[in-house]
Structures are given as C-alpha cells and as structure tokens.
Amino acid sequence: MNSSIQNQASPLSANGRFGRLSYLGWNMLLGILILIFGIILAIFAPSVSASSSNFIIFGSIILLILIYIAVFYFSFIFAIRRLHDKNQSGWLTLLMLLPLVNLFFFIYLACAKGDEGSNNYGSPRTTQTWEKILAWIYIIIFPISILLSVIIGIPAYQSYIERVQQIQIEQNINYSE
C-alpha cells in the first residue's frame, strides 16, 4: 500500500489512522451533529404529533433510524482508524457491541498512544487544528457532564424513591380500610 495516499484518505473512510485528538475531535463533531438533529426534531415534534398524520410520523421514524445508522457507522469508522493508529485490526471494533466492555474500549481508544512511525496502516496523520480544539472541549466537557449527572441524578433518584414509597404507604392504608 502507498502510505502517502492512505495517509491522505478521507477521514470518513476506514482507511488510514486517527491519533487520539483526531479521534476525540471527530467524536465531538458527531456529538454536536446529534445535538443539532435532536434540537431540530424537538422543535418539530409538537407539530408532528398535532397533525397526527401517519405519513409524517412514519417519515420521522425513518429519519431517526437513518440518523442512528449514520451515527453507528461513523462511530465504527472512527474507532477503526484509531485502532489502525495502534497497528491493530479494525475487527476489534466489535468490542463496541459488548455492554460494559465498550466503556473500557472507549477509554483505551481515547488514552492509548498510537505508533509514532509508519505501520501496516500508513504514516501518522497530522491532527488538524479544529480537531485539537474539539478534542480538548470534549476532554473538558465529558468529565464535567458525568459529574453533573451524578450530582443531579442521585438526589433526583432518591426523591423518586421517596415518592414511590409514600404512594405505596398510601395504597396500603387505603386497602386496609
């Protein structure tokens, strides 16, 4: 294989390599696109449900399925390119399908250093400036979002449990009367 041609392959193809920052940058871009589609769908969802047209609802479901397939596809492409940077086969991306294993696999892809020189998949790819910026935003936002989820989620869950227990107590009182 000609490594200079492979090195300049489209970032959206499985050929070539992604360094850590490129991998995180492209994942952040994918996340931003998902967020934009989600906002657009949330804006139009009330009008879709108000019209109750089966054709519109069916079209919306098809659109969501297509978006999901695209996200799934590109997630695998980015992971394959990241594995190529480690001189490993893209078949390892099948680990992304295993619950819990996929979390550790993502951490591995995000943290493990790639090969410095050329390998079986070509020369290292230069990380673009915008990829670095998005990657660092991702690196900062990801732990903060997990922390906020825990800070907000645990009290909300405890409140939910208390409400459920209160309802059960009220139902038991009503049944015993």
XYZ file of C-alpha atoms in Angstrom:
177
model
C 0.000 0.000 0.000
C 1.121 3.514 -0.687
C 1.265 5.124 2.740
C 1.196 8.702 1.418
C -2.075 8.085 -0.390
C -3.507 6.197 2.560
C -2.396 8.957 4.932
C -4.458 11.474 2.937
C -7.568 9.278 2.759
C -10.869 10.851 3.664
C -11.397 10.994 7.432
C -14.795 9.430 6.810
C -13.313 6.228 5.366
C -11.897 3.302 7.314
C -8.507 3.639 5.603
C -5.734 5.394 7.445
C -5.099 6.393 11.023
C -6.519 8.700 13.690
C -4.462 9.936 16.608
C -6.092 10.398 19.999
C -7.023 14.036 19.439
C -8.373 13.380 15.939
C -10.478 10.524 17.311
C -11.901 12.652 20.114
C -12.370 15.649 17.805
C -14.384 13.681 15.267
C -16.442 12.085 18.041
C -17.162 15.564 19.416
C -18.226 16.729 15.946
C -20.512 13.710 15.697
C -21.957 14.564 19.111
C -22.585 18.168 18.047
C -24.396 16.975 14.912
C -26.544 14.617 17.000
C -27.365 17.506 19.336
C -28.370 19.725 16.398
C -30.598 16.985 14.928
C -32.110 16.411 18.368
C -32.933 20.095 18.779
C -34.464 20.249 15.297
C -36.559 17.154 15.981
C -37.650 18.554 19.358
C -38.767 21.771 17.683
C -40.804 19.959 15.034
C -42.089 17.101 17.232
C -45.084 19.023 18.640
C -46.283 19.945 15.146
C -45.858 16.338 14.009
C -47.882 14.962 16.911
C -50.529 17.673 16.463
C -51.072 16.806 12.808
C -51.215 13.070 13.617
C -50.567 12.173 10.009
C -49.355 8.585 9.792
C -47.157 9.525 6.852
C -45.367 12.256 8.829
C -44.944 10.028 11.880
C -43.642 7.168 9.719
C -41.261 9.579 7.950
C -39.979 10.846 11.298
C -39.307 7.300 12.475
C -37.459 6.502 9.237
C -35.398 9.691 9.652
C -34.463 8.724 13.215
C -33.451 5.241 12.067
C -31.272 6.707 9.297
C -29.603 9.102 11.748
C -28.969 6.206 14.141
C -27.427 4.100 11.367
C -25.174 7.003 10.312
C -24.002 7.589 13.899
C -23.384 3.863 14.349
C -21.437 3.697 11.069
C -19.233 6.708 11.771
C -18.566 5.573 15.343
C -17.170 2.350 13.915
C -15.166 4.177 11.224
C -13.538 6.462 13.799
C -12.739 3.509 16.069
C -11.262 1.519 13.164
C -8.990 4.415 12.247
C -7.966 4.772 15.893
C -7.115 1.057 16.064
C -5.081 1.435 12.873
C -3.022 4.064 14.696
C -2.159 1.313 17.200
C -1.389 -1.091 14.308
C -4.365 -3.233 15.299
C -7.134 -4.727 13.213
C -10.409 -2.884 12.809
C -12.205 -6.091 13.737
C -11.585 -5.186 17.370
C -14.330 -2.567 16.982
C -16.788 -5.413 17.513
C -15.946 -4.946 21.197
C -18.095 -1.810 20.970
C -21.132 -4.094 20.797
C -20.472 -5.632 24.216
C -22.065 -3.847 27.171
C -19.601 -2.576 29.771
C -16.667 -3.762 27.650
C -17.442 -0.890 25.274
C -16.797 1.656 28.043
C -13.326 0.283 28.717
C -12.725 0.002 24.977
C -13.561 3.700 24.531
C -11.180 4.626 27.352
C -8.496 2.515 25.677
C -9.061 4.214 22.308
C -9.064 7.676 23.866
C -5.974 7.186 26.046
C -3.638 4.651 24.420
C -0.777 6.175 22.485
C -0.525 5.269 18.805
C 2.531 4.174 16.855
C 4.910 7.074 16.242
C 6.194 5.968 12.860
C 4.662 4.229 9.883
C 2.888 0.950 10.484
C 0.832 -1.501 8.408
C -1.893 1.138 8.007
C 0.254 4.036 6.844
C 2.024 7.038 8.274
C 0.665 9.025 11.203
C -1.973 11.537 10.175
C -1.479 15.183 11.110
C -4.156 16.319 13.541
C -5.950 19.400 12.234
C -6.282 22.453 14.491
C -10.083 22.213 14.624
C -9.791 18.553 15.652
C -7.499 19.539 18.525
C -9.896 22.270 19.667
C -12.934 19.960 19.575
C -10.953 17.199 21.289
C -9.953 19.453 24.181
C -13.528 20.675 24.516
C -14.579 17.015 24.644
C -11.903 16.230 27.228
C -13.152 19.085 29.423
C -16.906 18.613 28.926
C -17.067 14.810 29.254
C -15.955 14.509 32.907
C -17.937 17.611 33.879
C -21.109 16.167 32.330
C -20.610 12.865 34.168
C -20.056 14.716 37.433
C -23.163 16.869 36.895
C -25.199 13.775 36.015
C -24.200 12.181 39.309
C -24.767 15.367 41.315
C -28.225 15.885 39.801
C -29.164 12.245 39.272
C -28.623 10.832 42.756
C -30.865 13.351 44.580
C -33.494 13.048 41.839
C -33.464 9.264 42.170
C -33.702 9.481 45.967
C -36.664 11.848 45.620
C -38.306 9.416 43.209
C -37.814 6.503 45.644
C -39.331 8.550 48.472
C -42.397 9.403 46.345
C -42.867 5.753 45.351
C -42.606 4.646 48.979
C -45.127 7.324 50.004
C -47.566 6.151 47.318
C -47.145 2.535 48.452
C -47.829 3.529 52.066
C -50.957 5.431 50.988
C -52.158 2.461 48.937
C -51.598 0.092 51.869
C -53.624 2.403 54.127
C -56.456 2.529 51.566
C -56.500 -1.270 51.206
C -56.585 -1.859 54.945
C -59.623 0.419 55.451
